[in-house]
């Protein structure tokens, strides 16, 4: 008889990014302690019957904006409601952002982590946002990397936060020197300005015109630029929310030239196309970069399949509905973004496995493993393996759902998936060895998630 476990998951099929096998999973001390042949003699404080279920690593959402400040207010979620919604969907790790603001970068990072720790029910990490290359922030980069905030985000558009080409170079150089990972919201500001000016002159500012205000060329141009910088600095670079073919082509070009580019896309780009802008309640879909054509969507799925796309984030930002609607004749007045933390995993599964016919192992790669590798979380996250965190999703591939089942963070916000339906849902979820979703119902406790301090990357 094997020594006792805290928890024993019996009868399921373990699915990792490279293999699947019938195995029982023993959990002790918040980690996977053993992978056992089915029915092996073992005892545990609690057993879970996973017969007919897939046992997969918990999802890693690379892109969330929880309790996010905008226009003098904040979004309608908090760390408890957002992470509760995430884990009900099968996500057990989120990567959020440290917003710009007053005070030093290091102080802002610590404050954001403390705020999250008080409410989160799953583990979390952060990408600090950098908006200027002034001496104080540059000097703080090494400090925050040492404290585990190792990936960063810079905007190359938006007047109030963008960095120009020179600042991008200075910041990337400092991040690379300390073993951090520079990341970008990559859209060329001048191209966007020109496109919008054309729309203003022609009077084409309706919701159907929104995609043309942010052409894919703007993404591609900036990806080429920051990829060249990364190549000169011998650093990888992370590109947030790649939206379509132009951006994907730029990523592939940079990789052929020798740059390590981690390309993220988002659930909404894989599940929708630009027809949403002529449909009902089109204001919901104003997101930047825009949702693009059906051909772009197909190309993104090709990128998922061949590994060009390493991760899928939700880009969750739970605006109050009243902040988004009412500006149908002028898309400039609609804040860009939408909630989606609760829907990421079931929508991604349905589109990947049921619609595109991809193998569940590939789903695990793009929902968890590749993201964990890119962001310095592997092998702690992204794999069901001895020694890894016991973040396990016991997935029922036959469970049918509709958009109403994808429970939002607040009744005050909206959904991009209310008309969607599919199958594949989290029956049980274990986070850090704790059973936090049981038979589809939340069973966790507020404040039990932990900050994920990551190690700097080694430079060759």
Phi, psi and omega in degrees: 000128178289155177300157186290150176249160171292322185213142179227122178259116186245144166089001182265174175253116180283128180240117172249180183292342183238355184194160174221143183200149174288116182211148168267148186239120176263135183237131175216139176060029179081003180238161171287120185260335182198146168245118192243150171301143183307131177080007179302143178299125179195154177236155180205157175296330179211139175244145175239129179275114180253022180303129180081002182249156172264134179255106187240157173295143179301148183292151177244110177269112188277359193205094176227155176231084184272139180047056193268131179283137175200139174048041177079006178225192177225163177295168191273009177255175168219182187292331178285310183295322182290314182286332173297314178297320180300312186286331174298331177275346180110011176264129182243358176218133173236148174246114183252196186231152169262112185289156173294162180168193180285157180087169182287160181301314182298319180294320179295320179298314181295319181296320180295318179294321179294319178299315181294319184298333181287339185234337189292143177255356176226170183286156187210150172224181187219147165252105175296141177266130179248131183239357181204155180256035179288163189301320186296312181293320178299318179293330180281345183302313179300324181293314183287328174299317179296335179269003173103004175264085195259349179243146189230162176230136173231141176263137175255010173216178189078118187300325187277355184215357189284152172254141177276181186299320180293316179295323178300318179296314181298315182291318178298319180298318179292318179298313181298322182297334182256009177079023176268176181243110176286141178223156187221138154279104194257097171215131180289121187294321183292322176296317179296319180298316180296317181296318180291321176302319178299319180294321179296316181296325183269352181075024181256084184235016177286173183296326178293341180272349188303314182304325181288346177283346181224073185295153179300333177304324181296320176296311185301316183300315183288325176298319176301316183295307185289334176291323176294317176302313182299321180296318178295326183269358182055047178231147168291165177221144181250130179248116180284148172038061171296127193253347184184198191296316182300313180295319181295320177298321179294322177297316181295319178300314181296322179294320177297330179280352175111004178273138172275107181245122175263109183260123175257140165242185184231158184306317185294330178288333180273340185256341186230166169227180191293355175297341178299336184281354174244008181262192182290139178051050184296339179304332181301331192263010176286105185221148176239134352299165184287159165293133189249199189288166178301326178293324176296318178300316179297320179295322178297321177294326174297321177294323174298315185293319184268001175092358176297319174272119184265340186205161177231116176257166177271336190052039183300128174208102193271077175294149166298137182307323182296337179282341185258323189269161176102001182238038187299338183262002179207091184298343180297335185270358182263122177297135184277124178142165182200157175288168179170006184297329183281336188261346190307308187287311179296322179292317179298315177301310184299315181292320184287309189270311185281322183271309184273348177074025181280156181287145176305331177297321178292323174302314180299320179302310188277337180274341187212303194292313182297321178297316180299321178293314184295325187258012174077028180254348183274141007265011178297322179240162171090005182203143171270101185207152178301129181097340178286158173302141179279070173256100189232135174248121177265102197259130177259102185291344183265353184287116181278146179218160170237173180303329180294339180277348181270087194292122184283170181286341182198146174291350181275354180250192189227184182224146171272355190234020184294337178264003183274161173206161180179196175219154185111112186209155180282116176280310177227150175225133177246127180235117182059033180084356181261135176281107186253343171227125182233120182051043176079001180250141181293132182226017184270184180231140180299136174082016181266353175284161183232150174289133180263097176279121185255154181276146174300153178279143174285142178252134179280000000 
